[in-house]
Amino acid sequence: MQAAQERLADMRVVLVCALLSLLSLSHACPKECNCNSNTKVVDCRGRGLYDIPRRLHPDTQELYLQDNRIRGLGSMAFREIPLVRILDLSNNSITSVSPTALLGLRTLQRLSLAYNSLKELDKRLLGPIRSLSHLDLSHNSLWGLPGAIGDSLRNLSHLGLAHNRLTRLDRSLLEALTRLDSITLRSNPWRCDCQLIGLKLWLENYLFKGGVVDEVLCSQPEEMKDKDLQKVPYQLFHTCMTTSYHYLFANIHHLENERLLRGHTHGNHAHPSSHAIHVPMAMGEGFGGGGGGGGGGLPECEPKQRHRPVNLRHAIATVIITGVVCGIVFLMMLAAAVYGCAYAAIMAKYQRELKKNEELAAAQGADHAKADAKEPLENAIA
């Protein structure tokens, strides 16, 4: 009986050892990579990989996957290594990244997606990551960055955006990067129009605070090609506010014309018998006597204005500036009115006091005259 118990105990020990070995094998280093258990670094560079290797050790802190053939990142692609701090995916063929590809990587500090074929990034991609300090997106085909992504980059110290297809960059996104030390923006087709004033203003403030930036060379319009945005004088942007002002009122005029035209059209439908004769005759003068060739369509007195879209932000800015100017003028007029009233009151008081003093002086003079006249009379009587 005792021997049977000893054998059972030995079998348990063997089973536990087998389970431990299986667990260790389940997280062994992938055969395509080199692993260092001391530094917790996994090196899978240049192995011709088409996908993220599996069975990575959960304690991995650095993963290098550059120079492979990876084409996309699926949902929770790195769920096996939640403690990774450095993730390098540069020089692959990545064209798509799932919004939840980096979910769970709360300690990620450095991410490189350079030298890929990305055209856009989802605003949710970096949402759960708050510790990111280095982000390299250079040498892609990015048209822009979502403004909401700035909330995830508040601790960023370096941002690489060189060699993309950026024509403009949202100033609100850049202002969210309060800890940014350096940024690369060269080799992008920047369109130096009114939409880029925000970037110019941000660059000046950023450089004043000691930030580092390479260059922003204009590609469009043609008269500004190859000019450094930082050196473009503000005089070249003087038409921006005027243009926005004209856009605002042109749009108002256009909407008013459409409203009148719709009202006229509804009127024709409501009273076809009364307008069948008068409308062509009334419109005939506007077409030089050619009103009869219009068929059954409704002729117009003037060519329809071309619709020009309004830049809402500039329109709002124009309205705000106009309101501020009007407010200042009103305050100046109010101050002038108060000053005028105060001055009039002071002058009236002064005139009253002056008149009172004159009357008092006249009364005293009369008393002195009477006294002088009375004195000789008394002397004569005496």
mmCIF file of C-alpha atoms in Angstrom:
data_model
loop_
_atom_site.group_PDB
_atom_site.id
_atom_site.type_symbol
_atom_site.label_atom_id
_atom_site.label_comp_id
_atom_site.label_asym_id
_atom_site.label_seq_id
_atom_site.Cartn_x
_atom_site.Cartn_y
_atom_site.Cartn_z
ATOM 1 C CA MET A 1 0.000 0.000 0.000
ATOM 2 C CA GLN A 2 2.810 2.392 0.872
ATOM 3 C CA ALA A 3 4.599 1.562 -2.395
ATOM 4 C CA ALA A 4 1.463 2.399 -4.352
ATOM 5 C CA GLN A 5 1.223 5.773 -2.639
ATOM 6 C CA GLU A 6 4.870 6.524 -3.421
ATOM 7 C CA ARG A 7 4.296 5.698 -7.101
ATOM 8 C CA LEU A 8 1.222 7.968 -7.164
ATOM 9 C CA ALA A 9 3.268 10.806 -5.659
ATOM 10 C CA ASP A 10 6.008 10.274 -8.249
ATOM 11 C CA MET A 11 3.409 10.387 -11.025
ATOM 12 C CA ARG A 12 2.067 13.667 -9.666
ATOM 13 C CA VAL A 13 5.544 15.188 -9.657
ATOM 14 C CA VAL A 14 6.112 14.056 -13.240
ATOM 15 C CA LEU A 15 2.734 15.474 -14.286
ATOM 16 C CA VAL A 16 3.476 18.832 -12.649
ATOM 17 C CA CYS A 17 6.875 18.976 -14.362
ATOM 18 C CA ALA A 18 5.259 18.145 -17.706
ATOM 19 C CA LEU A 19 2.683 20.911 -17.248
ATOM 20 C CA LEU A 20 5.393 23.403 -16.338
ATOM 21 C CA SER A 21 7.406 22.439 -19.387
ATOM 22 C CA LEU A 22 4.328 22.812 -21.592
ATOM 23 C CA LEU A 23 3.668 26.266 -20.147
ATOM 24 C CA SER A 24 7.247 27.300 -20.780
ATOM 25 C CA LEU A 25 7.059 25.967 -24.341
ATOM 26 C CA SER A 26 3.815 27.846 -24.975
ATOM 27 C CA HIS A 27 5.698 31.123 -24.403
ATOM 28 C CA ALA A 28 8.991 30.097 -25.935
ATOM 29 C CA CYS A 29 10.757 32.345 -28.397
ATOM 30 C CA PRO A 30 9.238 32.129 -31.906
ATOM 31 C CA LYS A 31 11.490 30.241 -34.280
ATOM 32 C CA GLU A 32 11.628 33.242 -36.639
ATOM 33 C CA CYS A 33 13.060 35.550 -33.952
ATOM 34 C CA ASN A 34 15.972 35.961 -31.579
ATOM 35 C CA CYS A 35 15.051 36.445 -27.934
ATOM 36 C CA ASN A 36 17.051 37.719 -24.987
ATOM 37 C CA SER A 37 15.475 36.650 -21.715
ATOM 38 C CA ASN A 38 17.651 39.019 -19.697
ATOM 39 C CA THR A 39 16.819 42.230 -21.574
ATOM 40 C CA LYS A 40 13.376 40.938 -22.637
ATOM 41 C CA VAL A 41 14.075 41.942 -26.233
ATOM 42 C CA VAL A 42 12.623 40.064 -29.215
ATOM 43 C CA ASP A 43 14.353 40.705 -32.543
ATOM 44 C CA CYS A 44 12.439 39.611 -35.666
ATOM 45 C CA ARG A 45 14.017 41.974 -38.198
ATOM 46 C CA GLY A 46 14.322 40.970 -41.837
ATOM 47 C CA ARG A 47 12.776 37.506 -41.532
ATOM 48 C CA GLY A 48 10.262 37.831 -44.371
ATOM 49 C CA LEU A 49 7.308 37.720 -41.969
ATOM 50 C CA TYR A 50 3.800 38.319 -43.300
ATOM 51 C CA ASP A 51 2.165 38.474 -39.872
ATOM 52 C CA ILE A 52 2.930 39.162 -36.219
ATOM 53 C CA PRO A 53 4.707 36.119 -34.716
ATOM 54 C CA ARG A 54 2.808 34.151 -32.068
ATOM 55 C CA ARG A 55 3.840 32.603 -28.741
ATOM 56 C CA LEU A 56 5.676 35.730 -27.635
ATOM 57 C CA HIS A 57 6.620 35.834 -23.982
ATOM 58 C CA PRO A 58 4.245 38.087 -22.014
ATOM 59 C CA ASP A 59 7.185 39.856 -20.352
ATOM 60 C CA THR A 60 8.530 41.128 -23.684
ATOM 61 C CA GLN A 61 9.395 44.827 -23.457
ATOM 62 C CA GLU A 62 10.945 45.476 -26.870
ATOM 63 C CA LEU A 63 9.765 44.013 -30.183
ATOM 64 C CA TYR A 64 11.529 44.764 -33.457
ATOM 65 C CA LEU A 65 9.650 43.779 -36.619
ATOM 66 C CA GLN A 66 11.116 46.138 -39.222
ATOM 67 C CA ASP A 67 12.208 45.048 -42.713
ATOM 68 C CA ASN A 68 9.497 42.398 -43.134
ATOM 69 C CA ARG A 69 6.423 41.989 -45.367
ATOM 70 C CA ILE A 70 3.631 42.629 -42.899
ATOM 71 C CA ARG A 71 0.609 44.121 -44.714
ATOM 72 C CA GLY A 72 -1.836 44.859 -41.930
ATOM 73 C CA LEU A 73 -2.454 44.901 -38.186
ATOM 74 C CA GLY A 74 -5.602 43.208 -36.950
ATOM 75 C CA SER A 75 -7.565 43.757 -33.765
ATOM 76 C CA MET A 76 -5.473 43.321 -30.580
ATOM 77 C CA ALA A 77 -2.492 42.186 -32.651
ATOM 78 C CA PHE A 78 -0.173 42.460 -29.625
ATOM 79 C CA ARG A 79 -2.393 41.106 -26.859
ATOM 80 C CA GLU A 80 0.314 38.558 -25.870
ATOM 81 C CA ILE A 81 2.794 41.293 -24.885
ATOM 82 C CA PRO A 82 0.893 43.882 -22.801
ATOM 83 C CA LEU A 83 4.128 45.180 -21.202
ATOM 84 C CA VAL A 84 5.916 46.107 -24.427
ATOM 85 C CA ARG A 85 7.549 49.565 -24.336
ATOM 86 C CA ILE A 86 9.173 49.738 -27.791
ATOM 87 C CA LEU A 87 7.420 48.556 -30.952
ATOM 88 C CA ASP A 88 9.138 48.994 -34.314
ATOM 89 C CA LEU A 89 7.144 48.138 -37.446
ATOM 90 C CA SER A 90 9.044 50.300 -39.913
ATOM 91 C CA ASN A 91 9.834 49.308 -43.510
ATOM 92 C CA ASN A 92 6.988 46.853 -44.012
ATOM 93 C CA SER A 93 4.031 46.938 -46.420
ATOM 94 C CA ILE A 94 1.352 47.976 -43.933
ATOM 95 C CA THR A 95 -1.661 49.552 -45.629
ATOM 96 C CA SER A 96 -4.311 49.130 -42.919
ATOM 97 C CA VAL A 97 -4.328 49.237 -39.143
ATOM 98 C CA SER A 98 -7.342 48.184 -37.091
ATOM 99 C CA PRO A 99 -8.603 50.862 -34.648
ATOM 100 C CA THR A 100 -8.058 48.299 -31.846
ATOM 101 C CA ALA A 101 -4.695 46.973 -33.052
ATOM 102 C CA LEU A 102 -2.830 48.472 -30.076
ATOM 103 C CA LEU A 103 -5.506 47.795 -27.488
ATOM 104 C CA GLY A 104 -3.975 46.769 -24.178
ATOM 105 C CA LEU A 105 -0.538 48.363 -24.698
ATOM 106 C CA ARG A 106 -0.833 50.860 -21.880
ATOM 107 C CA THR A 107 2.938 51.082 -21.291
ATOM 108 C CA LEU A 108 3.972 51.661 -24.921
ATOM 109 C CA GLN A 109 6.502 54.493 -25.167
ATOM 110 C CA ARG A 110 7.962 54.295 -28.691
ATOM 111 C CA LEU A 111 6.059 53.357 -31.847
ATOM 112 C CA SER A 112 7.449 53.411 -35.373
ATOM 113 C CA LEU A 113 5.255 52.897 -38.428
ATOM 114 C CA ALA A 114 7.666 54.633 -40.806
ATOM 115 C CA TYR A 115 8.288 53.472 -44.370
ATOM 116 C CA ASN A 116 4.896 51.857 -44.888
ATOM 117 C CA SER A 117 1.888 52.635 -47.092
ATOM 118 C CA LEU A 118 -0.560 54.127 -44.605
ATOM 119 C CA LYS A 119 -3.063 56.626 -46.000
ATOM 120 C CA GLU A 120 -4.987 57.348 -42.810
ATOM 121 C CA LEU A 121 -5.083 56.620 -39.097
ATOM 122 C CA ASP A 122 -8.202 56.028 -37.067
ATOM 123 C CA LYS A 123 -8.673 58.453 -34.185
ATOM 124 C CA ARG A 124 -9.224 55.473 -31.838
ATOM 125 C CA LEU A 125 -5.883 53.818 -32.627
ATOM 126 C CA LEU A 126 -3.876 55.489 -29.859
ATOM 127 C CA GLY A 127 -6.824 56.065 -27.530
ATOM 128 C CA PRO A 128 -5.830 53.706 -24.690
ATOM 129 C CA ILE A 129 -2.130 54.709 -24.808
ATOM 130 C CA ARG A 130 -1.184 57.629 -22.563
ATOM 131 C CA SER A 131 2.552 56.992 -22.150
ATOM 132 C CA LEU A 132 3.632 57.365 -25.800
ATOM 133 C CA SER A 133 6.634 59.682 -26.124
ATOM 134 C CA HIS A 134 7.966 58.876 -29.624
ATOM 135 C CA LEU A 135 5.792 58.399 -32.721
ATOM 136 C CA ASP A 136 7.289 58.034 -36.204
ATOM 137 C CA LEU A 137 4.832 58.130 -39.121
ATOM 138 C CA SER A 138 7.257 59.403 -41.744
ATOM 139 C CA HIS A 139 7.537 57.988 -45.278
ATOM 140 C CA ASN A 140 3.889 56.998 -45.645
ATOM 141 C CA SER A 141 1.015 58.354 -47.737
ATOM 142 C CA LEU A 142 -0.931 60.115 -44.999
ATOM 143 C CA TRP A 143 -3.317 62.847 -46.167
ATOM 144 C CA GLY A 144 -3.930 64.102 -42.652
ATOM 145 C CA LEU A 145 -4.297 63.275 -38.979
ATOM 146 C CA PRO A 146 -7.589 63.233 -37.062
ATOM 147 C CA GLY A 147 -7.804 66.107 -34.612
ATOM 148 C CA ALA A 148 -9.098 63.858 -31.829
ATOM 149 C CA ILE A 149 -5.855 61.877 -31.846
ATOM 150 C CA GLY A 150 -4.169 64.758 -30.017
ATOM 151 C CA ASP A 151 -5.737 63.686 -26.721
ATOM 152 C CA SER A 152 -3.619 60.506 -26.844
ATOM 153 C CA LEU A 153 -0.383 62.358 -27.636
ATOM 154 C CA ARG A 154 -0.157 64.788 -24.737
ATOM 155 C CA ASN A 155 3.083 63.171 -23.484
ATOM 156 C CA LEU A 156 4.655 62.997 -26.943
ATOM 157 C CA SER A 157 8.169 64.443 -27.247
ATOM 158 C CA HIS A 158 8.871 63.549 -30.900
ATOM 159 C CA LEU A 159 6.525 63.327 -33.892
ATOM 160 C CA GLY A 160 7.721 62.286 -37.341
ATOM 161 C CA LEU A 161 5.491 63.300 -40.265
ATOM 162 C CA ALA A 162 8.064 63.847 -43.011
ATOM 163 C CA HIS A 163 7.579 62.460 -46.512
ATOM 164 C CA ASN A 164 3.809 62.123 -46.530
ATOM 165 C CA ARG A 165 1.017 63.805 -48.513
ATOM 166 C CA LEU A 166 0.000 66.412 -45.977
ATOM 167 C CA THR A 167 -1.334 69.668 -47.400
ATOM 168 C CA ARG A 168 -2.433 71.135 -44.070
ATOM 169 C CA LEU A 169 -2.373 70.282 -40.378
ATOM 170 C CA ASP A 170 -4.963 71.146 -37.754
ATOM 171 C CA ARG A 171 -3.642 73.710 -35.294
ATOM 172 C CA SER A 172 -5.801 72.326 -32.470
ATOM 173 C CA LEU A 173 -4.026 68.975 -32.855
ATOM 174 C CA LEU A 174 -0.597 70.609 -32.568
ATOM 175 C CA GLU A 175 -1.590 72.734 -29.587
ATOM 176 C CA ALA A 176 -2.541 69.548 -27.715
ATOM 177 C CA LEU A 177 1.103 68.393 -27.925
ATOM 178 C CA THR A 178 2.262 70.441 -24.960
ATOM 179 C CA ARG A 179 5.433 68.368 -24.347
ATOM 180 C CA LEU A 180 6.631 68.138 -27.939
ATOM 181 C CA ASP A 181 10.391 68.743 -28.320
ATOM 182 C CA SER A 182 10.862 67.979 -32.026
ATOM 183 C CA ILE A 183 8.755 67.465 -35.134
ATOM 184 C CA THR A 184 9.633 66.635 -38.750
ATOM 185 C CA LEU A 185 7.422 68.073 -41.500
ATOM 186 C CA ARG A 186 9.623 68.219 -44.593
ATOM 187 C CA SER A 187 8.746 66.779 -48.019
ATOM 188 C CA ASN A 188 4.991 67.253 -47.817
ATOM 189 C CA PRO A 189 2.934 69.032 -50.497
ATOM 190 C CA TRP A 190 1.928 71.918 -48.213
ATOM 191 C CA ARG A 191 -0.709 74.229 -49.668
ATOM 192 C CA CYS A 192 0.175 77.682 -48.353
ATOM 193 C CA ASP A 193 -3.231 79.343 -48.407
ATOM 194 C CA CYS A 194 -5.511 80.741 -45.727
ATOM 195 C CA GLN A 195 -5.945 77.263 -44.227
ATOM 196 C CA LEU A 196 -2.246 77.159 -43.286
ATOM 197 C CA ILE A 197 -2.121 80.363 -41.242
ATOM 198 C CA GLY A 198 -2.837 78.311 -38.109
ATOM 199 C CA LEU A 199 0.240 76.144 -38.745
ATOM 200 C CA LYS A 200 2.379 79.237 -39.373
ATOM 201 C CA LEU A 201 1.269 80.839 -36.102
ATOM 202 C CA TRP A 202 1.848 77.595 -34.200
ATOM 203 C CA LEU A 203 5.335 77.178 -35.681
ATOM 204 C CA GLU A 204 6.361 80.672 -34.607
ATOM 205 C CA ASN A 205 5.174 80.079 -31.061
ATOM 206 C CA TYR A 206 6.712 76.580 -31.005
ATOM 207 C CA LEU A 207 10.132 77.816 -32.166
ATOM 208 C CA PHE A 208 9.980 80.712 -29.696
ATOM 209 C CA LYS A 209 9.596 78.161 -26.880
ATOM 210 C CA GLY A 210 12.661 76.216 -28.085
ATOM 211 C CA GLY A 211 11.048 73.516 -30.201
ATOM 212 C CA VAL A 212 12.893 71.872 -33.104
ATOM 213 C CA VAL A 213 11.418 71.586 -36.604
ATOM 214 C CA ASP A 214 13.049 70.908 -39.953
ATOM 215 C CA GLU A 215 11.180 72.858 -42.661
ATOM 216 C CA VAL A 216 7.797 73.461 -44.225
ATOM 217 C CA LEU A 217 8.211 74.239 -47.928
ATOM 218 C CA CYS A 218 5.158 75.368 -49.872
ATOM 219 C CA SER A 219 4.134 73.366 -52.932
ATOM 220 C CA GLN A 220 0.987 75.314 -53.789
ATOM 221 C CA PRO A 221 -0.021 77.829 -55.019
ATOM 222 C CA GLU A 222 2.495 78.257 -57.799
ATOM 223 C CA GLU A 223 3.652 81.737 -56.714
ATOM 224 C CA MET A 224 4.701 80.335 -53.323
ATOM 225 C CA LYS A 225 6.310 77.118 -54.518
ATOM 226 C CA ASP A 226 9.523 76.146 -52.639
ATOM 227 C CA LYS A 227 9.116 79.018 -50.173
ATOM 228 C CA ASP A 228 9.619 78.324 -46.472
ATOM 229 C CA LEU A 229 6.329 78.887 -44.656
ATOM 230 C CA GLN A 230 8.174 80.393 -41.701
ATOM 231 C CA LYS A 231 9.611 83.100 -43.973
ATOM 232 C CA VAL A 232 6.426 83.888 -45.900
ATOM 233 C CA PRO A 233 5.307 87.387 -44.783
ATOM 234 C CA TYR A 234 1.827 87.790 -43.390
ATOM 235 C CA GLN A 235 1.092 90.399 -46.068
ATOM 236 C CA LEU A 236 0.625 87.544 -48.527
ATOM 237 C CA PHE A 237 -2.273 86.289 -46.419
ATOM 238 C CA HIS A 238 -4.021 89.670 -46.107
ATOM 239 C CA THR A 239 -6.858 88.587 -48.389
ATOM 240 C CA CYS A 240 -7.886 85.686 -46.143
ATOM 241 C CA MET A 241 -10.238 87.584 -43.868
ATOM 242 C CA THR A 242 -11.558 89.653 -46.792
ATOM 243 C CA THR A 243 -12.189 86.502 -48.796
ATOM 244 C CA SER A 244 -14.031 84.919 -45.891
ATOM 245 C CA TYR A 245 -16.087 88.096 -45.515
ATOM 246 C CA HIS A 246 -17.030 88.008 -49.198
ATOM 247 C CA TYR A 247 -17.780 84.279 -48.990
ATOM 248 C CA LEU A 248 -20.143 84.895 -46.090
ATOM 249 C CA PHE A 249 -22.161 87.608 -47.804
ATOM 250 C CA ALA A 250 -22.039 85.907 -51.198
ATOM 251 C CA ASN A 251 -23.557 82.830 -49.594
ATOM 252 C CA ILE A 252 -26.222 84.930 -47.870
ATOM 253 C CA HIS A 253 -27.024 86.614 -51.187
ATOM 254 C CA HIS A 254 -27.137 83.252 -52.945
ATOM 255 C CA LEU A 255 -29.500 81.777 -50.344
ATOM 256 C CA GLU A 256 -31.720 84.836 -50.580
ATOM 257 C CA ASN A 257 -31.884 84.488 -54.373
ATOM 258 C CA GLU A 258 -32.789 80.821 -54.024
ATOM 259 C CA ARG A 259 -35.515 81.651 -51.534
ATOM 260 C CA LEU A 260 -36.993 84.275 -53.844
ATOM 261 C CA LEU A 261 -36.746 81.922 -56.812
ATOM 262 C CA ARG A 262 -38.492 79.128 -54.910
ATOM 263 C CA GLY A 263 -41.211 81.538 -53.833
ATOM 264 C CA HIS A 264 -41.667 82.667 -57.420
ATOM 265 C CA THR A 265 -41.787 79.075 -58.636
ATOM 266 C CA HIS A 266 -44.376 78.132 -56.017
ATOM 267 C CA GLY A 267 -46.389 81.187 -57.062
ATOM 268 C CA ASN A 268 -46.401 80.009 -60.675
ATOM 269 C CA HIS A 269 -47.621 76.570 -59.651
ATOM 270 C CA ALA A 270 -50.321 78.071 -57.446
ATOM 271 C CA HIS A 271 -51.679 80.516 -60.098
ATOM 272 C CA PRO A 272 -50.876 79.123 -63.529
ATOM 273 C CA SER A 273 -53.610 81.042 -65.315
ATOM 274 C CA SER A 274 -52.663 84.443 -63.952
ATOM 275 C CA HIS A 275 -48.897 84.108 -64.586
ATOM 276 C CA ALA A 276 -48.942 82.305 -67.923
ATOM 277 C CA ILE A 277 -49.016 85.593 -69.817
ATOM 278 C CA HIS A 278 -47.417 88.094 -67.439
ATOM 279 C CA VAL A 279 -44.254 86.153 -66.581
ATOM 280 C CA PRO A 280 -42.876 85.832 -70.141
ATOM 281 C CA MET A 281 -43.714 89.461 -70.845
ATOM 282 C CA ALA A 282 -42.066 90.629 -67.680
ATOM 283 C CA MET A 283 -38.965 88.523 -68.325
ATOM 284 C CA GLY A 284 -38.746 89.350 -71.996
ATOM 285 C CA GLU A 285 -36.862 92.607 -71.420
ATOM 286 C CA GLY A 286 -34.172 90.838 -69.444
ATOM 287 C CA PHE A 287 -33.386 88.616 -72.437
ATOM 288 C CA GLY A 288 -33.458 91.330 -75.041
ATOM 289 C CA GLY A 289 -36.829 90.370 -76.465
ATOM 290 C CA GLY A 290 -35.994 86.660 -76.606
ATOM 291 C CA GLY A 291 -38.378 85.577 -73.877
ATOM 292 C CA GLY A 292 -40.538 83.615 -76.282
ATOM 293 C CA GLY A 293 -37.848 81.004 -76.932
ATOM 294 C CA GLY A 294 -37.728 79.710 -73.385
ATOM 295 C CA GLY A 295 -40.315 76.991 -73.900
ATOM 296 C CA GLY A 296 -42.045 75.932 -70.729
ATOM 297 C CA GLY A 297 -39.071 76.635 -68.422
ATOM 298 C CA LEU A 298 -38.923 79.547 -66.012
ATOM 299 C CA PRO A 299 -36.597 82.292 -67.373
ATOM 300 C CA GLU A 300 -34.304 84.174 -65.013
ATOM 301 C CA CYS A 301 -33.718 87.917 -64.875
ATOM 302 C CA GLU A 302 -29.976 87.467 -64.274
ATOM 303 C CA PRO A 303 -27.475 84.602 -64.508
ATOM 304 C CA LYS A 304 -27.562 82.340 -61.466
ATOM 305 C CA GLN A 305 -24.603 83.022 -59.236
ATOM 306 C CA ARG A 306 -22.054 80.325 -58.881
ATOM 307 C CA HIS A 307 -22.240 78.694 -55.483
ATOM 308 C CA ARG A 308 -19.180 79.344 -53.387
ATOM 309 C CA PRO A 309 -18.794 77.333 -50.192
ATOM 310 C CA VAL A 310 -18.362 79.231 -47.000
ATOM 311 C CA ASN A 311 -15.534 78.444 -44.666
ATOM 312 C CA LEU A 312 -17.555 78.256 -41.454
ATOM 313 C CA ARG A 313 -14.632 78.870 -39.159
ATOM 314 C CA HIS A 314 -13.559 82.039 -40.974
ATOM 315 C CA ALA A 315 -17.166 83.175 -41.228
ATOM 316 C CA ILE A 316 -17.632 82.795 -37.472
ATOM 317 C CA ALA A 317 -14.292 84.552 -36.887
ATOM 318 C CA THR A 318 -15.403 87.424 -39.127
ATOM 319 C CA VAL A 319 -18.697 87.766 -37.280
ATOM 320 C CA ILE A 320 -16.902 87.686 -33.918
ATOM 321 C CA ILE A 321 -14.349 90.285 -35.013
ATOM 322 C CA THR A 322 -17.126 92.488 -36.389
ATOM 323 C CA GLY A 323 -19.001 92.159 -33.103
ATOM 324 C CA VAL A 324 -15.874 93.037 -31.113
ATOM 325 C CA VAL A 325 -15.191 96.105 -33.291
ATOM 326 C CA CYS A 326 -18.804 97.231 -32.986
ATOM 327 C CA GLY A 327 -18.619 96.701 -29.226
ATOM 328 C CA ILE A 328 -15.453 98.791 -28.985
ATOM 329 C CA VAL A 329 -17.025 101.572 -31.077
ATOM 330 C CA PHE A 330 -20.129 101.469 -28.872
ATOM 331 C CA LEU A 331 -18.004 101.706 -25.712
ATOM 332 C CA MET A 332 -16.059 104.620 -27.193
ATOM 333 C CA MET A 333 -19.299 106.401 -28.070
ATOM 334 C CA LEU A 334 -20.653 105.696 -24.585
ATOM 335 C CA ALA A 335 -17.453 107.021 -23.025
ATOM 336 C CA ALA A 336 -17.651 110.132 -25.215
ATOM 337 C CA ALA A 337 -21.272 110.663 -24.177
ATOM 338 C CA VAL A 338 -20.421 110.258 -20.484
ATOM 339 C CA TYR A 339 -17.488 112.608 -20.866
ATOM 340 C CA GLY A 340 -19.637 115.152 -22.678
ATOM 341 C CA CYS A 341 -22.325 114.995 -19.993
ATOM 342 C CA ALA A 342 -19.760 115.310 -17.221
ATOM 343 C CA TYR A 343 -18.069 118.226 -18.982
ATOM 344 C CA ALA A 344 -21.412 119.977 -19.519
ATOM 345 C CA ALA A 345 -22.359 119.494 -15.861
ATOM 346 C CA ILE A 346 -19.008 120.883 -14.675
ATOM 347 C CA MET A 347 -19.254 123.881 -17.016
ATOM 348 C CA ALA A 348 -22.826 124.587 -15.893
ATOM 349 C CA LYS A 349 -21.736 124.494 -12.269
ATOM 350 C CA TYR A 350 -18.799 126.740 -13.065
ATOM 351 C CA GLN A 351 -21.065 129.247 -14.844
ATOM 352 C CA ARG A 352 -23.473 129.255 -11.916
ATOM 353 C CA GLU A 353 -20.681 129.886 -9.434
ATOM 354 C CA LEU A 354 -19.206 132.565 -11.688
ATOM 355 C CA LYS A 355 -22.565 134.340 -11.983
ATOM 356 C CA LYS A 356 -23.081 134.058 -8.251
ATOM 357 C CA ASN A 357 -19.656 135.578 -7.602
ATOM 358 C CA GLU A 358 -20.384 138.391 -10.040
ATOM 359 C CA GLU A 359 -23.688 139.161 -8.329
ATOM 360 C CA LEU A 360 -21.979 139.078 -4.947
ATOM 361 C CA ALA A 361 -19.249 141.410 -6.194
ATOM 362 C CA ALA A 362 -21.834 143.770 -7.658
ATOM 363 C CA ALA A 363 -23.744 143.862 -4.370
ATOM 364 C CA GLN A 364 -20.594 144.603 -2.414
ATOM 365 C CA GLY A 365 -19.686 147.379 -4.884
ATOM 366 C CA ALA A 366 -23.098 148.955 -4.413
ATOM 367 C CA ASP A 367 -22.692 148.900 -0.626
ATOM 368 C CA HIS A 368 -19.279 150.571 -0.907
ATOM 369 C CA ALA A 369 -20.718 153.267 -3.167
ATOM 370 C CA LYS A 370 -23.516 154.042 -0.708
ATOM 371 C CA ALA A 371 -21.038 154.196 2.120
ATOM 372 C CA ASP A 372 -18.802 156.603 0.193
ATOM 373 C CA ALA A 373 -21.750 158.848 -0.679
ATOM 374 C CA LYS A 374 -23.041 158.933 2.919
ATOM 375 C CA GLU A 375 -19.684 159.918 4.425
ATOM 376 C CA PRO A 376 -19.338 163.384 2.628
ATOM 377 C CA LEU A 377 -22.939 164.180 3.521
ATOM 378 C CA GLU A 378 -22.303 163.588 7.200
ATOM 379 C CA ASN A 379 -19.162 165.724 7.044
ATOM 380 C CA ALA A 380 -21.100 168.571 5.450
ATOM 381 C CA ILE A 381 -23.794 168.511 8.114
ATOM 382 C CA ALA A 382 -21.167 168.479 10.812
#
